[in-house]
PDB file of C-alpha atoms in Angstrom:
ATOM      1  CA  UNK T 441       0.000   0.000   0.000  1.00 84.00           C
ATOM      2  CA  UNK T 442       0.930   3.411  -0.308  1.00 91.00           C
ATOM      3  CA  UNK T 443      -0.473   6.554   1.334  1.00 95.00           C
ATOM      4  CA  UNK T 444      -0.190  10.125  -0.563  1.00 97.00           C
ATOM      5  CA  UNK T 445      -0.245  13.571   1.010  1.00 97.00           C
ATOM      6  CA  UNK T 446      -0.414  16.614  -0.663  1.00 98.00           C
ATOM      7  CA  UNK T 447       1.002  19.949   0.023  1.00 98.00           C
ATOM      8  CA  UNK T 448       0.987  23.290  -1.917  1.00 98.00           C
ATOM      9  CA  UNK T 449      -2.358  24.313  -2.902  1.00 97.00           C
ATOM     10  CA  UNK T 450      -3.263  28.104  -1.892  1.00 98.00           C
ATOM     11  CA  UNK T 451      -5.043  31.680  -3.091  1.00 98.00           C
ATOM     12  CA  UNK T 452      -3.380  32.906  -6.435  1.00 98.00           C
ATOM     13  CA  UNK T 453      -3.895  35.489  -9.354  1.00 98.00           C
ATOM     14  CA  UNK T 454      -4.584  34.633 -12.423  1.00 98.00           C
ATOM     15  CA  UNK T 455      -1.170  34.072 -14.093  1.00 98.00           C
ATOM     16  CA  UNK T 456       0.680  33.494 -10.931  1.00 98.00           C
ATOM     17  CA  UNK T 457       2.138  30.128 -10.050  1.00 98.00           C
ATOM     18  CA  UNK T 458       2.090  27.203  -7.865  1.00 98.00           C
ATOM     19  CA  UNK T 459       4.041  24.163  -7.483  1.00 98.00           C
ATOM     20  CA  UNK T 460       2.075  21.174  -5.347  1.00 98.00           C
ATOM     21  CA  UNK T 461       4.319  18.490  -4.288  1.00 98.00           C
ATOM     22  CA  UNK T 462       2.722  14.740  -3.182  1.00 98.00           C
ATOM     23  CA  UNK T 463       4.270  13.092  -0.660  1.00 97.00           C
ATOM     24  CA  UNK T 464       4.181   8.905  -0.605  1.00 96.00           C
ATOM     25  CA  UNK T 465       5.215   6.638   1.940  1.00 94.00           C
ATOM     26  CA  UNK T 466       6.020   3.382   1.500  1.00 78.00           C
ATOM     27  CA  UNK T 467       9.445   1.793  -0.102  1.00 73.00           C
ATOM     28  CA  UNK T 468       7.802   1.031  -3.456  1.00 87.00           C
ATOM     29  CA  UNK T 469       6.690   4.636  -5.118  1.00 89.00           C
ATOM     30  CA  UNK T 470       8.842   4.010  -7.753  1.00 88.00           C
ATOM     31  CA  UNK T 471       7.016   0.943  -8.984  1.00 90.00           C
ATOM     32  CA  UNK T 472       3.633   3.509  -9.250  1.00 94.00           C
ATOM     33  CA  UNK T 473       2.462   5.331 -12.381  1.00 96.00           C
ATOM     34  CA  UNK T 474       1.333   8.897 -10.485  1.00 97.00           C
ATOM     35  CA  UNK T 475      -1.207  11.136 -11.724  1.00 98.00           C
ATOM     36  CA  UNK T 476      -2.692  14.097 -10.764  1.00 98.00           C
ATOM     37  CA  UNK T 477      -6.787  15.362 -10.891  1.00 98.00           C
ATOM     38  CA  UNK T 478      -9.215  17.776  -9.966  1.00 98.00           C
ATOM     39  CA  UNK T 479     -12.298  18.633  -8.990  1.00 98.00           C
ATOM     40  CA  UNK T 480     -14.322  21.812  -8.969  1.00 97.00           C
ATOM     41  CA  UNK T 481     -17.301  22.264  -6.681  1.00 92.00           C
ATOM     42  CA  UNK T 482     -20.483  20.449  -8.751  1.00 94.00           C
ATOM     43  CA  UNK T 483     -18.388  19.260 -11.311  1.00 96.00           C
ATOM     44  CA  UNK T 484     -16.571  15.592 -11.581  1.00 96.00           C
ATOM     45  CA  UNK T 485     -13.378  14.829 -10.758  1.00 97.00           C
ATOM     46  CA  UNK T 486     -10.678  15.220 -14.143  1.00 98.00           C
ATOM     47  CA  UNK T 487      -7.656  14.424 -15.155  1.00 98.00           C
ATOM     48  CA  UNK T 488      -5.049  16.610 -15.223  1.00 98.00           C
ATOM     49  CA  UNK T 489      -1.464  14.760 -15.871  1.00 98.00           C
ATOM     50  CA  UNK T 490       0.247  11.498 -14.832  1.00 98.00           C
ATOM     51  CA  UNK T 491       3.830  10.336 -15.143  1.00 97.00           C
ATOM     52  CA  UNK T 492       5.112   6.909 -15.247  1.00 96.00           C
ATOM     53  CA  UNK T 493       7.902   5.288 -12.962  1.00 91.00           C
ATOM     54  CA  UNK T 494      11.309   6.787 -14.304  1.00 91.00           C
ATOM     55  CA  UNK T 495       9.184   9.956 -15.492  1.00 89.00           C
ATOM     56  CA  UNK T 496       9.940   9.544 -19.441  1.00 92.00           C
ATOM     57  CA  UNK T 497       6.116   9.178 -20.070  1.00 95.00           C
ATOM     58  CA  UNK T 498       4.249  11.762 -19.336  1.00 97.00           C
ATOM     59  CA  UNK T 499       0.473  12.794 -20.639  1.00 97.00           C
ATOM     60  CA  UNK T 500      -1.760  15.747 -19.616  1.00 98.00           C
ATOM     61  CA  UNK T 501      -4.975  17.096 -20.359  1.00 98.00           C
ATOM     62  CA  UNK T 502      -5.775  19.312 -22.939  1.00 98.00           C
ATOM     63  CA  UNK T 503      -6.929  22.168 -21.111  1.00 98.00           C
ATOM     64  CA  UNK T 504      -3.271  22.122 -18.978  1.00 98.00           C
ATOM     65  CA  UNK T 505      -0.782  21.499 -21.978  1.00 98.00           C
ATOM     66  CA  UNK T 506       1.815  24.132 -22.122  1.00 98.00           C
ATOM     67  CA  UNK T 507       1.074  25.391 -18.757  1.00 98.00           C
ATOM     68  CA  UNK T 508       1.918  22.397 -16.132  1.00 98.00           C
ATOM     69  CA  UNK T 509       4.374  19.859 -15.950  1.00 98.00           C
ATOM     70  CA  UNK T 510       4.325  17.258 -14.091  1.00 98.00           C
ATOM     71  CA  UNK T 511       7.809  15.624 -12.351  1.00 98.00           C
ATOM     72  CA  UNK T 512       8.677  12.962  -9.545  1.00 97.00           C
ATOM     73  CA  UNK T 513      11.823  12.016  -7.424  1.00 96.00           C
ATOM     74  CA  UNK T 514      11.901   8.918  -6.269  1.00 94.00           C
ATOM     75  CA  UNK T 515      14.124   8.805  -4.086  1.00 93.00           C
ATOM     76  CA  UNK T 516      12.255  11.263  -2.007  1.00 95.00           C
ATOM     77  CA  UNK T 517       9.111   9.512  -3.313  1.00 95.00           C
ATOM     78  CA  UNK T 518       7.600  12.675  -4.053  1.00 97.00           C
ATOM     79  CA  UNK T 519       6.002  14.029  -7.051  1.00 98.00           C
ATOM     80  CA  UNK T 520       5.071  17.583  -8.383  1.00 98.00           C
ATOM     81  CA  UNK T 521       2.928  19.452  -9.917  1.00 98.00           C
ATOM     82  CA  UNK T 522       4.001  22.628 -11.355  1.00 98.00           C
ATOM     83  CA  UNK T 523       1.347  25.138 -12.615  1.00 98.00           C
ATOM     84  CA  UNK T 524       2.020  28.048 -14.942  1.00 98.00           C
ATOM     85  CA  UNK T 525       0.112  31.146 -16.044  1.00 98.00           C
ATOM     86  CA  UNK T 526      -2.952  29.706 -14.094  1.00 98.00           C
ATOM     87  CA  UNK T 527      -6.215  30.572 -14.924  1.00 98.00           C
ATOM     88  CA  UNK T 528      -9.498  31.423 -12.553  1.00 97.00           C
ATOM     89  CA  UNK T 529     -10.738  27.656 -14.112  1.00 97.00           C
ATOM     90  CA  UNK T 530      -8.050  25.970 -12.597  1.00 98.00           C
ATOM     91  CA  UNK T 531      -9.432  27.037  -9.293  1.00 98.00           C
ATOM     92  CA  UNK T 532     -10.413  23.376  -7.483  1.00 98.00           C
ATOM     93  CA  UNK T 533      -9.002  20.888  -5.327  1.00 98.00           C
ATOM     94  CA  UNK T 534      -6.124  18.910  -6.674  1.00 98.00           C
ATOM     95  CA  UNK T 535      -5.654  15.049  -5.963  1.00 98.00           C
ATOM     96  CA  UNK T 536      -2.914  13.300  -6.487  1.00 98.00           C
ATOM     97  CA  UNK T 537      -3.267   9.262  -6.907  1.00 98.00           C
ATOM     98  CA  UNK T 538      -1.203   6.223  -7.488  1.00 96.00           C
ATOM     99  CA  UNK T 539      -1.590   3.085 -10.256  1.00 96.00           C
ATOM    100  CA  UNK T 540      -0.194   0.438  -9.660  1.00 93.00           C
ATOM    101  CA  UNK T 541      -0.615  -1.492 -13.056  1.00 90.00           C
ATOM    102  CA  UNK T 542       1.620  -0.595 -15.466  1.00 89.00           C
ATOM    103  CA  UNK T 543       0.394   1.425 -18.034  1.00 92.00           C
ATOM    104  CA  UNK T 544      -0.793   5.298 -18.408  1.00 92.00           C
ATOM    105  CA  UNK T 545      -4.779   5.922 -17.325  1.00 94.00           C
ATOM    106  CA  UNK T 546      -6.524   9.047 -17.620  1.00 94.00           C
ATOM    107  CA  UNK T 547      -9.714   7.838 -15.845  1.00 94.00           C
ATOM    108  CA  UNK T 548     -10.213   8.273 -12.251  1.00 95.00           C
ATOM    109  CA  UNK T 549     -10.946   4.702 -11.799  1.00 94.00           C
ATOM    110  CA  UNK T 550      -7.795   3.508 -12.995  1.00 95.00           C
ATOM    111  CA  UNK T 551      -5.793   4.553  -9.914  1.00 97.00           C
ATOM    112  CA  UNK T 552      -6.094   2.705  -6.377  1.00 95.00           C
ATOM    113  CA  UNK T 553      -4.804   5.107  -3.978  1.00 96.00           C
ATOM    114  CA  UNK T 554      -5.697   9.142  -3.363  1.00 97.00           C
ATOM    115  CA  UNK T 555      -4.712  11.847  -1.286  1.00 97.00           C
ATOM    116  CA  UNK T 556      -6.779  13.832   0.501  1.00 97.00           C
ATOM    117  CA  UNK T 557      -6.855  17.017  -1.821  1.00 98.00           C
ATOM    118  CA  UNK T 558      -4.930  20.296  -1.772  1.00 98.00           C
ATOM    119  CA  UNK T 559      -7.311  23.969  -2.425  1.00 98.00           C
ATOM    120  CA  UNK T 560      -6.527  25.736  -5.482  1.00 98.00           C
ATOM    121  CA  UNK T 561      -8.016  28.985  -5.797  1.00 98.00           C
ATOM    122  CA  UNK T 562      -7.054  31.416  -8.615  1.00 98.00           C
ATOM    123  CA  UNK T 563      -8.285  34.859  -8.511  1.00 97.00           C
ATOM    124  CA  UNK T 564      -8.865  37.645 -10.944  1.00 95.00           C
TER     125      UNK T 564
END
């Protein structure tokens, strides 16, 4: 098992920046595909990006391209989550999660272990 914290989330302007880090315990984070989602209040939780174990794959939503990247070091079993020139519909709370099959999901369901969230909130 793993368990996943995340830290970083806060208030920002629009096109102001945030890094979120996600912290996992357990020996075996390296053997974990790691993605990262959100959810804004009334909508459903989405994908945002997800990196595999040595961090050469890497895929992210459409709506973040260009803007976030995504990173991990495993031997601090952590993984990041910078976000760029952010944007008042980024505002939500930001999950990271852990797969432990290996290949690259972009569905919610295809991940087995969450954190408990981190706010987000971009202002104008």
């Amino acid at each position: 098992q793993v368990q996943l914290a995340e830290s970083g989330g806060g208030l920002v302007q629009a096109g102001g920046s945030l890094r979120l880090s996600c912290a996992a315990s357990g020996r075996t984070f390296s053997s974990y595909y790691m993605g990262w989602f959100r959810q804004a209040p009334g909508k459903e939780r989405e994908f945002v990006a997800t990196i595999n174990w040595g961090g050469g794959i890497r895929n992210y939503a459409d709506s973040v391209k260009g803007r976030f990247t995504i990173s991990r070091d495993n031997a601090k079993n952590t993984v990041y989550l910078q976000m760029n020139s952010l944007k008042l519909e980024d505002t939500a709370v930001y999950y990271c999660a852990a797969r432990s099959r290996s290949s690259t999901s972009v569905s919610a369901g295809g991940y087995d272990y969450w954190g408990q969230g981190t706010q987000v909130t971009v202002s104008s």
